[in-house]
Coordinates of C-alpha atoms in Angstrom, one line a residue:
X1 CA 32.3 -8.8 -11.6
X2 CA 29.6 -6.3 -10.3
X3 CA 28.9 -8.9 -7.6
X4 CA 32.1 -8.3 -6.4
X5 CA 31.6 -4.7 -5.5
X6 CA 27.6 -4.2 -5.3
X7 CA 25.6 -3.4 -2.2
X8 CA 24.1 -6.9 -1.0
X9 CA 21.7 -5.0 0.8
X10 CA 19.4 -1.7 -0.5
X11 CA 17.0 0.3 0.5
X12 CA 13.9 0.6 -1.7
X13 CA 10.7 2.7 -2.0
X14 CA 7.2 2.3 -3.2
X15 CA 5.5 4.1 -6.5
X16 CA 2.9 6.3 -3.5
X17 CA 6.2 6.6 -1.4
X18 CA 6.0 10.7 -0.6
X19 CA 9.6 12.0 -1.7
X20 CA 10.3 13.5 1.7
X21 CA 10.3 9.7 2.9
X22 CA 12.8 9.1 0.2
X23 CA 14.9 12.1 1.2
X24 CA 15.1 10.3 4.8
X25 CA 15.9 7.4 3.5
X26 CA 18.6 8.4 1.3
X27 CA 20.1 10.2 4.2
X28 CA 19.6 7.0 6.4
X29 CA 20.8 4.4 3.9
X30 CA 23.7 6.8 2.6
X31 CA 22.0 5.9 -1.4
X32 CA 22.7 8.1 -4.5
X33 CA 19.9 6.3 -5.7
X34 CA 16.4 4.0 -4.5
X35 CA 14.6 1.9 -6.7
X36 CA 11.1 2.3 -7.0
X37 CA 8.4 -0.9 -7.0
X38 CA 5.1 -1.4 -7.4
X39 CA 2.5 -3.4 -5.7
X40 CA 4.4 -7.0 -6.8
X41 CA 7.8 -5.8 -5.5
X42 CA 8.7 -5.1 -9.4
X43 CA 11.1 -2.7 -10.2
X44 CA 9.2 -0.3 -11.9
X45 CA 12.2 2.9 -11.6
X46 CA 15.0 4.4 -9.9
X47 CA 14.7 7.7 -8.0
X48 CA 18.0 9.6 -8.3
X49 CA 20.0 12.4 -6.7
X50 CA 19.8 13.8 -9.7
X51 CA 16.2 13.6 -9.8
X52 CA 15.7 16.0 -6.4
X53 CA 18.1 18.1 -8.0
X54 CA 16.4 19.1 -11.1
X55 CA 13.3 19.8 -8.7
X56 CA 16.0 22.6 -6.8
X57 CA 17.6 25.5 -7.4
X58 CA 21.0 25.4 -9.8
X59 CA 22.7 27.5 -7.3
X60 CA 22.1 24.9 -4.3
X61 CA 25.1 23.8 -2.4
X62 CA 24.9 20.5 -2.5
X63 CA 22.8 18.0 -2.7
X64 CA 23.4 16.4 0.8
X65 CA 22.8 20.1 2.7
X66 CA 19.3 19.7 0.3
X67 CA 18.1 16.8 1.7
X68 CA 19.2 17.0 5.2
X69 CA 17.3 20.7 5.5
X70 CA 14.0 18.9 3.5
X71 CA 14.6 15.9 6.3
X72 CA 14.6 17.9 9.1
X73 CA 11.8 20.5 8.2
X74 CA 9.8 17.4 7.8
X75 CA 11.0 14.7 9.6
X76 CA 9.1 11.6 8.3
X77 CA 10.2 7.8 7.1
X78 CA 7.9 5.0 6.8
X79 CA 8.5 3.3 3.8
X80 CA 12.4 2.1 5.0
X81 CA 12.5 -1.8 3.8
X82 CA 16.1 -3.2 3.6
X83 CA 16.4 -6.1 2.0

């Protein structure tokens, strides 16, 4: 079962949530992936690794060197919610 090997516990973002905030958090929460809500804490998305890197160049390094440069040229989280 899926239960048997799921997180219990994620991460998650808002729809206004700027994407550096999700870069932190994804770096925080060690998540390929965060859903998105909206205002009634509905899952409304998911944002993606894949999603930063079709916003990147093809001959980055890797995805983690990405998002730890963009996190620490602007170092911002306030949207972390675990739950």
């Amino acid at each position: 079962n899926a239960s048997e090997i799921m997180r219990a516990s994620v991460a998650k973002i808002t729809e206004d949530t700027h994407f550096l905030d999700a870069v932190r958090i994804m770096l925080e929460t060690n998540q390929r992936a965060l859903p998105v809500t909206d205002k009634n804490d509905a899952i409304v998305g998911i944002l993606s690794e894949s999603d930063f890197m079709n916003c990147v160049e093809p001959e980055a390094s890797s995805f983690k060197s990405i998002l730890e440069s963009m996190a620490f040229l602007f170092p911002r989280s306030r949207d972390l919610r675990l739950e």
